Tab-separated table of C-alpha atoms in Angstrom:
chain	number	residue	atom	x	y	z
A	46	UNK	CA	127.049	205.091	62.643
A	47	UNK	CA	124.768	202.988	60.585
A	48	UNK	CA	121.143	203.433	61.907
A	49	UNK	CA	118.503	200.324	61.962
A	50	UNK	CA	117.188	200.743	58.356
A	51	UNK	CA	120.739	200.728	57.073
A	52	UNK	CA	121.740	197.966	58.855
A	53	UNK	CA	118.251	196.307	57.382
A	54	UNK	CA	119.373	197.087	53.631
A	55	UNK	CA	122.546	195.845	54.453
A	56	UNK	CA	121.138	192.407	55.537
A	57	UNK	CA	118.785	191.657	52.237
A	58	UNK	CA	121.451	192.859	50.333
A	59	UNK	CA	124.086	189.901	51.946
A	60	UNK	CA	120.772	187.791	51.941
A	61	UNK	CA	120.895	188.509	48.511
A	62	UNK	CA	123.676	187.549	47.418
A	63	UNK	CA	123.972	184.704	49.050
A	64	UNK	CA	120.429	183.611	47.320
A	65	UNK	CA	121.983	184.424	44.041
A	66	UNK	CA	125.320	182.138	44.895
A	67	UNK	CA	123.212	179.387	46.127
A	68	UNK	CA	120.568	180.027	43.025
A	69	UNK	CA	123.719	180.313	40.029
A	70	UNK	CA	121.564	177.244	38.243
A	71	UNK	CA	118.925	179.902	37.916
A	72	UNK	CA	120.894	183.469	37.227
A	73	UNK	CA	124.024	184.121	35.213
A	74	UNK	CA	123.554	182.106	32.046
A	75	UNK	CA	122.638	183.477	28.426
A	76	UNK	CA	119.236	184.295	27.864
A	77	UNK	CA	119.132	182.274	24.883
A	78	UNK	CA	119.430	183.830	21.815
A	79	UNK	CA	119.991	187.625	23.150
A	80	UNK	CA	122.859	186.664	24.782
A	81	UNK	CA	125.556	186.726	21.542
A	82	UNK	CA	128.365	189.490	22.277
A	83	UNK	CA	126.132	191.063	25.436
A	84	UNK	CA	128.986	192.576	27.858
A	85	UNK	CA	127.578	193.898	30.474
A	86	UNK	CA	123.814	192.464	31.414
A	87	UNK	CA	123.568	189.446	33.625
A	88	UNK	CA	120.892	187.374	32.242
A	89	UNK	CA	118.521	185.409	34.015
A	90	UNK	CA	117.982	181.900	32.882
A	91	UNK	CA	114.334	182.584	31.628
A	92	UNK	CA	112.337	185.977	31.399
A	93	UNK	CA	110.285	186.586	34.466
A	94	UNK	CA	106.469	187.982	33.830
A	95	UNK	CA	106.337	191.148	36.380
A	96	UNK	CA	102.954	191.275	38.721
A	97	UNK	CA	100.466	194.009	38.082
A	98	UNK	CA	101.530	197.815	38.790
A	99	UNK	CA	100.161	200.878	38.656
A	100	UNK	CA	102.709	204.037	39.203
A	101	UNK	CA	102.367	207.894	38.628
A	102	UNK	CA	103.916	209.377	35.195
A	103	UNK	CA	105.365	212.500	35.256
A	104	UNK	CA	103.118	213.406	32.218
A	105	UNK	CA	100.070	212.301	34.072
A	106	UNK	CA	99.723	209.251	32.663
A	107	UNK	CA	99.735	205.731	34.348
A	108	UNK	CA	102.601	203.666	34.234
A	109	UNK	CA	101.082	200.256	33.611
A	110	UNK	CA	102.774	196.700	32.096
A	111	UNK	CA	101.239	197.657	29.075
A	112	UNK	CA	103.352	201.101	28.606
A	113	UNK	CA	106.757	198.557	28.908
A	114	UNK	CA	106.471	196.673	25.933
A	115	UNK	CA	107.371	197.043	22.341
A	116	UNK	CA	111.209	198.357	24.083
A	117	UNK	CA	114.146	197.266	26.250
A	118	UNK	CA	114.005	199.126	29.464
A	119	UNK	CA	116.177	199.752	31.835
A	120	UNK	CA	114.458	200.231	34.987
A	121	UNK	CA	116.795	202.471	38.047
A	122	UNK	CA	115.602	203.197	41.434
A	123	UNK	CA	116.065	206.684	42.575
A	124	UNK	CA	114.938	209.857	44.190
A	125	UNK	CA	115.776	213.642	43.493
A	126	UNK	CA	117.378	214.441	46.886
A	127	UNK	CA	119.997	211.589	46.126
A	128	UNK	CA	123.039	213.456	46.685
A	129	UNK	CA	125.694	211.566	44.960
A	130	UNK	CA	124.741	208.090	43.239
A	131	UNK	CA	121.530	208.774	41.726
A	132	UNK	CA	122.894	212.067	39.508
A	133	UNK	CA	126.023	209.762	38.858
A	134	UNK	CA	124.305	207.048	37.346
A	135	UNK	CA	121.775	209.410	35.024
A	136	UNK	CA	124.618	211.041	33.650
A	137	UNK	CA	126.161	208.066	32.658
A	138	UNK	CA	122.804	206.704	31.443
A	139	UNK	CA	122.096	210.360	29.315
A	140	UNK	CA	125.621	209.378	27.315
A	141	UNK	CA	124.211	205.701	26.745
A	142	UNK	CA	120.864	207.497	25.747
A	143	UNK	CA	122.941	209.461	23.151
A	144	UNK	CA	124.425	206.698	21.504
A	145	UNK	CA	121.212	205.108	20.609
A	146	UNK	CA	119.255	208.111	19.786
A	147	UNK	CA	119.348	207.314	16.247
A	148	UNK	CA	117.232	204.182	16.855
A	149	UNK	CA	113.546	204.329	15.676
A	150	UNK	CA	111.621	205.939	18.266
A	151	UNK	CA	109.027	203.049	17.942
A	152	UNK	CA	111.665	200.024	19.249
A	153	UNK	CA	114.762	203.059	20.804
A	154	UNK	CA	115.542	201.899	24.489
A	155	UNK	CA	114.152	203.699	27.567
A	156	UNK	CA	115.413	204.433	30.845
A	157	UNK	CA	113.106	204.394	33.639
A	158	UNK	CA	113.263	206.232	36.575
A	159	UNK	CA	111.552	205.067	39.456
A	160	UNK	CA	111.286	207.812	42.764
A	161	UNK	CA	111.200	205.744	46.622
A	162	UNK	CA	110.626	209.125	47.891
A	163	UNK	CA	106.789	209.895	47.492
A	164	UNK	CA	106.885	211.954	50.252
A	165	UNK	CA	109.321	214.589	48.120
A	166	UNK	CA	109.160	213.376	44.950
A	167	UNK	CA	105.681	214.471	43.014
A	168	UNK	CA	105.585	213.340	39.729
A	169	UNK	CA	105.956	216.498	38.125
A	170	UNK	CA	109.076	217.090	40.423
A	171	UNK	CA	110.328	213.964	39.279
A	172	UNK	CA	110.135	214.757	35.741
A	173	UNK	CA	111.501	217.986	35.801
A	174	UNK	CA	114.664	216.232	37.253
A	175	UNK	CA	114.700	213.282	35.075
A	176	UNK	CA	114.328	215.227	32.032
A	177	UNK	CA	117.453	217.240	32.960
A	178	UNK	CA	119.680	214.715	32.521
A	179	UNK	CA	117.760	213.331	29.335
A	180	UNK	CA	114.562	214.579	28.081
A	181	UNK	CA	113.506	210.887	26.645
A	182	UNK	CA	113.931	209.717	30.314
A	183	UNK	CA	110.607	208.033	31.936
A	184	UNK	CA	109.839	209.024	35.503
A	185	UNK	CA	107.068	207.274	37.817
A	186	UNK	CA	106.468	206.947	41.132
A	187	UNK	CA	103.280	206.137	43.982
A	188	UNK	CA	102.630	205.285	47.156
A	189	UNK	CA	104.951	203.609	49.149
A	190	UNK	CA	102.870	200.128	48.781
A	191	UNK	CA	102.888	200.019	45.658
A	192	UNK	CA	106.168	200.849	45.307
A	193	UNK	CA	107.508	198.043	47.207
A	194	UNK	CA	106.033	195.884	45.329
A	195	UNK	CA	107.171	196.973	42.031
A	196	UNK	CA	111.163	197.082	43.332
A	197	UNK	CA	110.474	193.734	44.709
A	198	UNK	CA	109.384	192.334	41.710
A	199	UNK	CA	112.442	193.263	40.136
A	200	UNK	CA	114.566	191.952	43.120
A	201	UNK	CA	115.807	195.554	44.384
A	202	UNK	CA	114.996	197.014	47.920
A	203	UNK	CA	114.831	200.122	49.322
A	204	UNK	CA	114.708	201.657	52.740
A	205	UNK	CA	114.542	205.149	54.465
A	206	UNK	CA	117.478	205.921	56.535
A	207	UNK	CA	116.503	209.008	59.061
A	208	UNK	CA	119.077	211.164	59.923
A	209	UNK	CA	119.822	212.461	63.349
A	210	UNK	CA	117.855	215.270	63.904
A	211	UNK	CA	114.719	213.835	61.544
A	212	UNK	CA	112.670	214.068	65.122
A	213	UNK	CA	112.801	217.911	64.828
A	214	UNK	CA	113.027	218.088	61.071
A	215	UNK	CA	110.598	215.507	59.256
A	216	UNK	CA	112.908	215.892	55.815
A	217	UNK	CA	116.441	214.902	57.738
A	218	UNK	CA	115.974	211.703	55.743
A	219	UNK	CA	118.031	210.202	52.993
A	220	UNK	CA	116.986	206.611	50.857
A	221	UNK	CA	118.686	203.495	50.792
A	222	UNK	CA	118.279	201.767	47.484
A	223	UNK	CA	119.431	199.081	45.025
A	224	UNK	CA	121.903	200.429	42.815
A	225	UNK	CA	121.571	198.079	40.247
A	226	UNK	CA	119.311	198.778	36.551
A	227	UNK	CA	116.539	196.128	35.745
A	228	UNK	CA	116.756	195.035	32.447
A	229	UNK	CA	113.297	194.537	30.715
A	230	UNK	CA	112.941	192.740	27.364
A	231	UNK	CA	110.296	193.956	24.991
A	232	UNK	CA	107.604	191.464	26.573
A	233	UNK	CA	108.226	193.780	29.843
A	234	UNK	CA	109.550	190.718	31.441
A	235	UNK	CA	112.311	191.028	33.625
A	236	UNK	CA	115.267	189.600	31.454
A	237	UNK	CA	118.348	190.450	33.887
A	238	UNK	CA	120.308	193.235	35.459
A	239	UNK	CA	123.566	195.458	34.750
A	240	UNK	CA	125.711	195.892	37.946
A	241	UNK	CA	127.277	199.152	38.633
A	242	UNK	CA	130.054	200.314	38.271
A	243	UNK	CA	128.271	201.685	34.863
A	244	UNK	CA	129.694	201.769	31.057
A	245	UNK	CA	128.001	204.013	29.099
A	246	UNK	CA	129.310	202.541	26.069
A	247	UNK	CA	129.274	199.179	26.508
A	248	UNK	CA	125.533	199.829	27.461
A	249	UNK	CA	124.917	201.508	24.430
A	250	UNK	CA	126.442	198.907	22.613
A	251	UNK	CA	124.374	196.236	24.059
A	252	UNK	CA	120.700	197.907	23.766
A	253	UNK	CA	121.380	198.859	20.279
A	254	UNK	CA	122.450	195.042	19.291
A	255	UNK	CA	119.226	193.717	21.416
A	256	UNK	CA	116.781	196.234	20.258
A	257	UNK	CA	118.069	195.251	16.149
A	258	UNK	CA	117.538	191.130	16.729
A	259	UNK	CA	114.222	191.639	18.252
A	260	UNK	CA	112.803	194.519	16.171
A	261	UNK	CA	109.689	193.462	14.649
């Protein structure tokens, strides 16, 4: 049985799409001259500036728009207890990760990893499971508010689906979330998104073409 959050995710999502069919003048066309031989990002028609954040890094730094320039990012929404799509989608990230290690560090990708479980997810929990999968992956997360507006800004939503006996047991909870990674160009603007299912390679491929034209 789907419960009401569920059913809530499920309706933005359709909402969603239906935006994006009715909005194709604005999404799915090049982004200029990073589009070239780009497989797998869909690009927005022009870059979109991201309002102010503020999230908790699990080195115990900030995570401001500052810290997301000078690299393409990926951006993935996530939380440690994910049982199956979260883990799925890091390890396929950590072989992406691998393929453009050789990059300078100053312009290499990053991966960000974004917890919408604050109530489980410390930051130093966070890392410690971030870093498992890759050690170069970013983790942040903060309080819920905050974190709303951040995965709005990149057009993603998330939800928290309580399980049946969460009256009793205030962790029978799981997360519903976008799937989908943010793409952020060096400016920190969001550029597009890749859709899952996930190719590592292609992926690779990609980031290590866009991070050469734009290297300084």
């Amino acid at each position: 049985m789907f419960n009401r959050n569920s059913i809530i995710i499920l309706a933005v999502a359709v909402a969603a799409g239906l935006g994006l069919v009715a909005g194709n003048q604005l999404f799915n066309r090049p982004a200029g001259e990073h589009a070239g031989n780009i497989s797998s990002i869909t690009w927005y028609n022009s870059p979109r500036e991201l309002p102010d954040f503020n999230l908790a890094q699990s080195d115990g730094t900030r995570l401001i728009p500052g810290e997301l320039r000078g690299h393409w990012t990926l951006v993935f929404l996530g939380f440690t207890s994910c049982p199956d799509v979260c883990p799925t989608t890091l390890l396929e990230l950590a072989a992406a990760q691998q393929q453009w290690r050789t990059l300078p560090d100053s312009t290499r990708p990053r991966l960000l990893l974004v917890s919408v479980d604050p109530q489980r997810d410390t930051p130093a929990r966070l890392g410690e499971y971030a870093h498992a999968f890759h050690p170069d992956t970013l983790a942040a997360t903060g309080e819920l508010p905050a974190l709303e507006k951040f995965a709005t800004s990149l057009g993603m939503v998330f939800a928290r689906a309580e399980g049946e006996n969460f009256a009793n047991n205030p962790d029978d909870y799981s997360v519903d979330h976008s799937a989908s990674l943010a793409v952020l160009d060096p400016q920190g603007r969001l550029a597009g998104l890749i859709r899952p299912p996930f190719n590592a390679s292609a992926i690779a491929a990609d980031l290590t073409e866009l991070t050469r034209k734009t290297a300084p």
